[in-house]
mmCIF file of C-alpha atoms in Angstrom:
data_model
loop_
_atom_site.group_PDB
_atom_site.id
_atom_site.type_symbol
_atom_site.label_atom_id
_atom_site.label_comp_id
_atom_site.label_asym_id
_atom_site.label_seq_id
_atom_site.Cartn_x
_atom_site.Cartn_y
_atom_site.Cartn_z
ATOM 1 C CA MET T 1224 0.776 -5.850 14.420
ATOM 2 C CA ARG T 1225 0.647 -5.700 10.633
ATOM 3 C CA ALA T 1226 1.000 -2.218 9.143
ATOM 4 C CA ILE T 1227 0.989 -0.771 5.654
ATOM 5 C CA ALA T 1228 2.863 2.349 4.578
ATOM 6 C CA LEU T 1229 2.051 4.708 1.744
ATOM 7 C CA ASP T 1230 4.644 7.018 0.229
ATOM 8 C CA TYR T 1231 2.006 9.322 -1.250
ATOM 9 C CA GLY T 1232 2.444 11.125 -4.532
ATOM 10 C CA ALA T 1233 -0.228 12.618 -6.782
ATOM 11 C CA ALA T 1234 0.793 10.325 -9.648
ATOM 12 C CA ARG T 1235 2.331 7.303 -7.899
ATOM 13 C CA THR T 1236 2.095 6.094 -4.313
ATOM 14 C CA GLY T 1237 4.575 3.538 -3.064
ATOM 15 C CA VAL T 1238 3.222 0.757 -0.859
ATOM 16 C CA ALA T 1239 5.004 -1.376 1.716
ATOM 17 C CA VAL T 1240 3.689 -3.829 4.279
ATOM 18 C CA SER T 1241 5.087 -5.267 7.479
ATOM 19 C CA ASP T 1242 5.216 -8.882 8.460
ATOM 20 C CA ALA T 1243 2.602 -10.139 10.928
ATOM 21 C CA THR T 1244 4.894 -9.469 13.887
ATOM 22 C CA GLY T 1245 5.419 -5.826 12.937
ATOM 23 C CA THR T 1246 9.169 -6.337 12.719
ATOM 24 C CA LEU T 1247 10.127 -6.142 9.042
ATOM 25 C CA ALA T 1248 8.860 -3.984 6.193
ATOM 26 C CA ARG T 1249 8.918 -4.970 2.536
ATOM 27 C CA PRO T 1250 7.908 -3.111 -0.619
ATOM 28 C CA VAL T 1251 4.823 -4.471 -2.371
ATOM 29 C CA GLY T 1252 4.199 -2.103 -5.272
ATOM 30 C CA VAL T 1253 2.694 1.146 -6.445
ATOM 31 C CA VAL T 1254 -0.839 2.556 -6.611
ATOM 32 C CA GLU T 1255 -1.396 4.958 -9.485
ATOM 33 C CA ARG T 1256 -3.267 8.180 -8.610
ATOM 34 C CA ALA T 1257 -4.080 7.012 -5.077
ATOM 35 C CA ALA T 1258 -6.355 9.988 -4.352
ATOM 36 C CA SER T 1259 -8.649 9.147 -7.303
ATOM 37 C CA PRO T 1260 -11.710 6.947 -6.762
ATOM 38 C CA ALA T 1261 -9.949 3.964 -8.391
ATOM 39 C CA GLY T 1262 -6.781 4.624 -6.375
ATOM 40 C CA LEU T 1263 -8.719 4.829 -3.112
ATOM 41 C CA ASP T 1264 -10.469 1.569 -4.002
ATOM 42 C CA ARG T 1265 -7.057 -0.066 -4.523
ATOM 43 C CA VAL T 1266 -5.710 1.239 -1.204
ATOM 44 C CA THR T 1267 -8.843 -0.078 0.535
ATOM 45 C CA GLU T 1268 -8.330 -3.474 -1.149
ATOM 46 C CA LEU T 1269 -4.694 -3.612 -0.001
ATOM 47 C CA VAL T 1270 -5.650 -2.804 3.591
ATOM 48 C CA ALA T 1271 -8.163 -5.674 3.540
ATOM 49 C CA GLU T 1272 -5.893 -8.056 1.605
ATOM 50 C CA TYR T 1273 -3.034 -7.731 4.085
ATOM 51 C CA GLY T 1274 -5.268 -7.459 7.156
ATOM 52 C CA VAL T 1275 -3.459 -4.383 8.409
ATOM 53 C CA GLU T 1276 -4.222 -2.731 11.721
ATOM 54 C CA VAL T 1277 -2.696 0.668 10.936
ATOM 55 C CA VAL T 1278 -1.868 2.725 7.850
ATOM 56 C CA VAL T 1279 1.227 4.939 7.933
ATOM 57 C CA VAL T 1280 1.425 7.748 5.384
ATOM 58 C CA GLY T 1281 4.673 9.585 4.762
ATOM 59 C CA LEU T 1282 4.492 13.306 5.491
ATOM 60 C CA PRO T 1283 6.874 15.178 3.165
ATOM 61 C CA LEU T 1284 8.204 17.920 5.432
ATOM 62 C CA THR T 1285 10.821 20.323 4.149
ATOM 63 C CA LEU T 1286 14.427 19.878 5.265
ATOM 64 C CA ARG T 1287 13.678 22.514 7.925
ATOM 65 C CA GLY T 1288 10.753 20.421 9.199
ATOM 66 C CA GLU T 1289 8.092 22.744 7.805
ATOM 67 C CA ARG T 1290 4.909 21.900 5.921
ATOM 68 C CA GLY T 1291 4.924 22.962 2.272
ATOM 69 C CA ALA T 1292 2.363 22.499 -0.488
ATOM 70 C CA GLN T 1293 3.154 18.795 -0.888
ATOM 71 C CA ALA T 1294 2.657 18.174 2.847
ATOM 72 C CA ARG T 1295 -0.703 19.954 2.775
ATOM 73 C CA GLU T 1296 -1.774 17.802 -0.206
ATOM 74 C CA THR T 1297 -0.713 14.689 1.717
ATOM 75 C CA GLU T 1298 -2.676 15.814 4.781
ATOM 76 C CA LEU T 1299 -5.810 16.113 2.622
ATOM 77 C CA PHE T 1300 -5.200 12.582 1.323
ATOM 78 C CA VAL T 1301 -4.856 11.352 4.913
ATOM 79 C CA GLU T 1302 -8.191 12.947 5.856
ATOM 80 C CA ILE T 1303 -9.871 11.132 2.943
ATOM 81 C CA LEU T 1304 -8.294 7.838 4.053
ATOM 82 C CA ARG T 1305 -9.393 8.351 7.662
ATOM 83 C CA ALA T 1306 -12.985 8.839 6.523
ATOM 84 C CA ARG T 1307 -12.858 5.774 4.300
ATOM 85 C CA LEU T 1308 -10.920 3.180 6.326
ATOM 86 C CA ASP T 1309 -11.805 1.399 9.556
ATOM 87 C CA VAL T 1310 -8.205 1.371 10.813
ATOM 88 C CA PRO T 1311 -6.103 4.227 12.204
ATOM 89 C CA VAL T 1312 -4.182 6.333 9.687
ATOM 90 C CA GLU T 1313 -1.021 7.947 11.015
ATOM 91 C CA MET T 1314 1.471 10.327 9.464
ATOM 92 C CA GLU T 1315 5.230 9.855 9.730
ATOM 93 C CA ASP T 1316 8.043 12.191 8.685
ATOM 94 C CA GLU T 1317 9.353 10.808 5.407
ATOM 95 C CA ARG T 1318 12.379 13.027 4.887
ATOM 96 C CA PHE T 1319 15.250 11.130 3.262
ATOM 97 C CA THR T 1320 13.234 7.969 2.437
ATOM 98 C CA THR T 1321 13.496 8.647 -1.303
ATOM 99 C CA ALA T 1322 17.258 9.155 -1.023
ATOM 100 C CA LEU T 1323 17.537 5.875 0.883
ATOM 101 C CA ALA T 1324 15.421 4.138 -1.760
ATOM 102 C CA GLN T 1325 17.676 5.447 -4.529
ATOM 103 C CA GLN T 1326 20.690 3.934 -2.769
ATOM 104 C CA SER T 1327 18.989 0.594 -2.087
ATOM 105 C CA GLY T 1328 18.689 -0.746 -5.596
ATOM 106 C CA GLY T 1329 16.790 -3.982 -6.172
ATOM 107 C CA ARG T 1330 13.842 -4.809 -8.392
ATOM 108 C CA ALA T 1331 11.012 -3.132 -6.492
ATOM 109 C CA PRO T 1332 9.804 0.268 -7.712
ATOM 110 C CA GLU T 1333 11.619 3.149 -6.024
ATOM 111 C CA ASP T 1334 8.345 4.502 -4.563
ATOM 112 C CA ALA T 1335 7.647 1.151 -2.903
ATOM 113 C CA VAL T 1336 11.190 0.944 -1.523
ATOM 114 C CA ALA T 1337 10.779 4.457 -0.091
ATOM 115 C CA ALA T 1338 7.545 3.275 1.565
ATOM 116 C CA ALA T 1339 9.425 0.300 3.034
ATOM 117 C CA HIS T 1340 12.072 2.622 4.525
ATOM 118 C CA LEU T 1341 9.302 4.799 5.933
ATOM 119 C CA LEU T 1342 7.541 1.804 7.453
ATOM 120 C CA GLN T 1343 10.714 0.260 8.863
ATOM 121 C CA GLY T 1344 11.504 3.520 10.647
ATOM 122 C CA TRP T 1345 7.964 3.717 12.024
ATOM 123 C CA LEU T 1346 8.080 0.089 13.188
ATOM 124 C CA GLU T 1347 11.374 0.639 15.006
ATOM 125 C CA ARG T 1348 10.158 3.873 16.598
ATOM 126 C CA THR T 1349 6.865 2.390 17.853
ATOM 127 C CA ARG T 1350 8.223 -0.853 19.358
#
């Protein structure tokens, strides 16, 4: 199953996609202002381009596992995606993905690497 992950941020949203077998995640880039009409169009294009069957959006819980303002903003974004897309949209705890991305290095944007860590964790958990 091919999946796409979004590490949502109001300004920049990292994007990662899995391989066709749903085994490996790789960063693919960033969508600027993903909640804007143009950003939503781009997310919709990526879902179609990669033929994904599920979208996974990182939920930024606090270190105590609570929902703060950023998590509530992300939940609103998820509701917009669910109304717009024809594939399921799930939320996944994204704590520590940014820290992992900062340690990873490489050429991909940090937001996209964070999305890849998020997606890899989701893929491993749902196997």
